[in-house]
């Protein structure tokens, strides 16, 4: 229970760092930036999340274009908040990047594919007992 509390504290205080990699369904023309859009979960349309400036909770994502591949963009995402489907909405919404992640049929990708091309590549946090920095890395499989 102590470990769980310690990790929850780190998540709550934004001390856990996450890096995701995605392939977008089209190419983007922005190299990097920050997307800030308030997200709201409509109880009548779950699990879909939507941008809502009145009821939404703050969500912030940094992004960096890694490269262009066959008319698509490979992008690194660093969420600074942890909302449900945050990266997926920030990619797809026109007030964000305006391009859904490849395979994200919930948020508008119409291309046929066998998976959602969003991968949690890195996770860093402080170990609850030893207090040492832990950095986990799992190479992107696509």
GROMACS .gro file of C-alpha atoms in nm:
model
  142
    1UNK     CA    1   0.000   0.000   0.000
    2UNK     CA    2   0.288   0.234   0.072
    3UNK     CA    3   0.427   0.177  -0.277
    4UNK     CA    4   0.090   0.246  -0.434
    5UNK     CA    5   0.051   0.568  -0.234
    6UNK     CA    6   0.399   0.683  -0.332
    7UNK     CA    7   0.338   0.617  -0.703
    8UNK     CA    8  -0.005   0.785  -0.688
    9UNK     CA    9   0.162   1.087  -0.529
   10UNK     CA   10   0.414   1.102  -0.815
   11UNK     CA   11   0.137   1.080  -1.076
   12UNK     CA   12  -0.070   1.346  -0.900
   13UNK     CA   13   0.225   1.585  -0.876
   14UNK     CA   14   0.335   1.521  -1.236
   15UNK     CA   15   0.663   1.362  -1.131
   16UNK     CA   16   0.623   1.058  -1.355
   17UNK     CA   17   0.746   1.125  -1.706
   18UNK     CA   18   0.591   0.946  -2.002
   19UNK     CA   19   0.696   0.944  -2.366
   20UNK     CA   20   0.474   0.805  -2.639
   21UNK     CA   21   0.538   0.752  -3.008
   22UNK     CA   22   0.267   0.746  -3.272
   23UNK     CA   23   0.220   0.733  -3.645
   24UNK     CA   24  -0.044   0.977  -3.760
   25UNK     CA   25  -0.276   0.883  -4.044
   26UNK     CA   26  -0.154   1.181  -4.251
   27UNK     CA   27   0.140   1.415  -4.259
   28UNK     CA   28   0.154   1.727  -4.041
   29UNK     CA   29   0.345   2.047  -4.114
   30UNK     CA   30   0.431   2.150  -3.757
   31UNK     CA   31   0.766   2.041  -3.612
   32UNK     CA   32   0.689   2.079  -3.242
   33UNK     CA   33   0.464   2.254  -2.996
   34UNK     CA   34   0.228   2.228  -2.703
   35UNK     CA   35  -0.140   2.138  -2.724
   36UNK     CA   36  -0.368   2.260  -2.446
   37UNK     CA   37  -0.730   2.151  -2.478
   38UNK     CA   38  -0.977   2.088  -2.192
   39UNK     CA   39  -1.118   1.735  -2.213
   40UNK     CA   40  -1.460   1.619  -2.098
   41UNK     CA   41  -1.610   1.274  -2.085
   42UNK     CA   42  -1.975   1.289  -2.185
   43UNK     CA   43  -2.144   1.025  -1.966
   44UNK     CA   44  -2.381   0.941  -2.252
   45UNK     CA   45  -2.099   0.874  -2.501
   46UNK     CA   46  -1.826   0.682  -2.319
   47UNK     CA   47  -1.539   0.614  -2.369
   48UNK     CA   48  -1.525   0.903  -2.620
   49UNK     CA   49  -1.359   1.219  -2.488
   50UNK     CA   50  -1.429   1.561  -2.631
   51UNK     CA   51  -1.292   1.913  -2.609
   52UNK     CA   52  -1.521   2.124  -2.390
   53UNK     CA   53  -1.411   2.467  -2.269
   54UNK     CA   54  -1.686   2.485  -2.003
   55UNK     CA   55  -1.687   2.136  -1.849
   56UNK     CA   56  -1.348   1.999  -1.954
   57UNK     CA   57  -1.044   1.942  -1.736
   58UNK     CA   58  -0.710   2.092  -1.840
   59UNK     CA   59  -0.490   1.869  -2.053
   60UNK     CA   60  -0.147   1.953  -2.189
   61UNK     CA   61   0.068   1.758  -2.435
   62UNK     CA   62   0.407   1.847  -2.583
   63UNK     CA   63   0.478   1.704  -2.926
   64UNK     CA   64   0.780   1.671  -3.154
   65UNK     CA   65   0.774   1.559  -3.517
   66UNK     CA   66   1.026   1.277  -3.559
   67UNK     CA   67   0.996   1.219  -3.934
   68UNK     CA   68   0.767   1.179  -4.233
   69UNK     CA   69   0.705   0.827  -4.368
   70UNK     CA   70   0.497   0.744  -4.675
   71UNK     CA   71   0.266   1.043  -4.639
   72UNK     CA   72   0.234   1.003  -4.262
   73UNK     CA   73   0.408   1.162  -3.965
   74UNK     CA   74   0.586   0.984  -3.680
   75UNK     CA   75   0.543   1.198  -3.368
   76UNK     CA   76   0.671   1.188  -3.011
   77UNK     CA   77   0.417   1.291  -2.746
   78UNK     CA   78   0.491   1.391  -2.387
   79UNK     CA   79   0.169   1.429  -2.189
   80UNK     CA   80   0.206   1.671  -1.899
   81UNK     CA   81  -0.136   1.576  -1.765
   82UNK     CA   82  -0.294   1.233  -1.764
   83UNK     CA   83  -0.645   1.253  -1.905
   84UNK     CA   84  -0.816   0.956  -2.067
   85UNK     CA   85  -0.742   0.944  -2.443
   86UNK     CA   86  -0.554   1.275  -2.411
   87UNK     CA   87  -0.297   1.206  -2.684
   88UNK     CA   88  -0.559   1.059  -2.915
   89UNK     CA   89  -0.784   1.366  -2.886
   90UNK     CA   90  -0.494   1.613  -2.908
   91UNK     CA   91  -0.380   1.446  -3.229
   92UNK     CA   92  -0.723   1.420  -3.392
   93UNK     CA   93  -0.896   1.744  -3.293
   94UNK     CA   94  -0.861   2.035  -3.538
   95UNK     CA   95  -0.761   2.260  -3.246
   96UNK     CA   96  -0.471   2.020  -3.183
   97UNK     CA   97  -0.287   1.856  -3.473
   98UNK     CA   98  -0.603   1.783  -3.672
   99UNK     CA   99  -0.487   1.434  -3.778
  100UNK     CA  100  -0.595   1.112  -3.603
  101UNK     CA  101  -0.345   0.845  -3.506
  102UNK     CA  102  -0.324   0.562  -3.757
  103UNK     CA  103  -0.573   0.296  -3.651
  104UNK     CA  104  -0.768   0.523  -3.417
  105UNK     CA  105  -1.117   0.457  -3.550
  106UNK     CA  106  -1.281   0.612  -3.242
  107UNK     CA  107  -1.132   0.953  -3.326
  108UNK     CA  108  -1.168   0.951  -3.702
  109UNK     CA  109  -0.905   0.737  -3.874
  110UNK     CA  110  -1.075   0.564  -4.167
  111UNK     CA  111  -0.769   0.378  -4.296
  112UNK     CA  112  -0.765   0.000  -4.259
  113UNK     CA  113  -0.495  -0.120  -4.020
  114UNK     CA  114  -0.444  -0.400  -3.771
  115UNK     CA  115  -0.375  -0.183  -3.464
  116UNK     CA  116  -0.367   0.157  -3.302
  117UNK     CA  117  -0.023   0.304  -3.379
  118UNK     CA  118   0.033   0.462  -3.036
  119UNK     CA  119   0.307   0.320  -2.816
  120UNK     CA  120   0.419   0.404  -2.461
  121UNK     CA  121   0.794   0.414  -2.528
  122UNK     CA  122   0.936   0.546  -2.200
  123UNK     CA  123   0.838   0.577  -1.836
  124UNK     CA  124   1.048   0.740  -1.562
  125UNK     CA  125   0.975   0.762  -1.190
  126UNK     CA  126   1.134   0.736  -0.845
  127UNK     CA  127   1.126   0.388  -0.691
  128UNK     CA  128   0.899   0.401  -0.384
  129UNK     CA  129   1.143   0.218  -0.152
  130UNK     CA  130   1.498   0.268  -0.279
  131UNK     CA  131   1.435   0.627  -0.396
  132UNK     CA  132   1.641   0.556  -0.707
  133UNK     CA  133   1.541   0.688  -1.047
  134UNK     CA  134   1.384   0.420  -1.266
  135UNK     CA  135   1.378   0.467  -1.643
  136UNK     CA  136   1.194   0.207  -1.848
  137UNK     CA  137   1.231   0.200  -2.227
  138UNK     CA  138   1.045  -0.022  -2.472
  139UNK     CA  139   1.137   0.038  -2.839
  140UNK     CA  140   0.849   0.118  -3.070
  141UNK     CA  141   0.756  -0.202  -3.255
  142UNK     CA  142   0.649  -0.036  -3.581
   0.00000   0.00000   0.00000
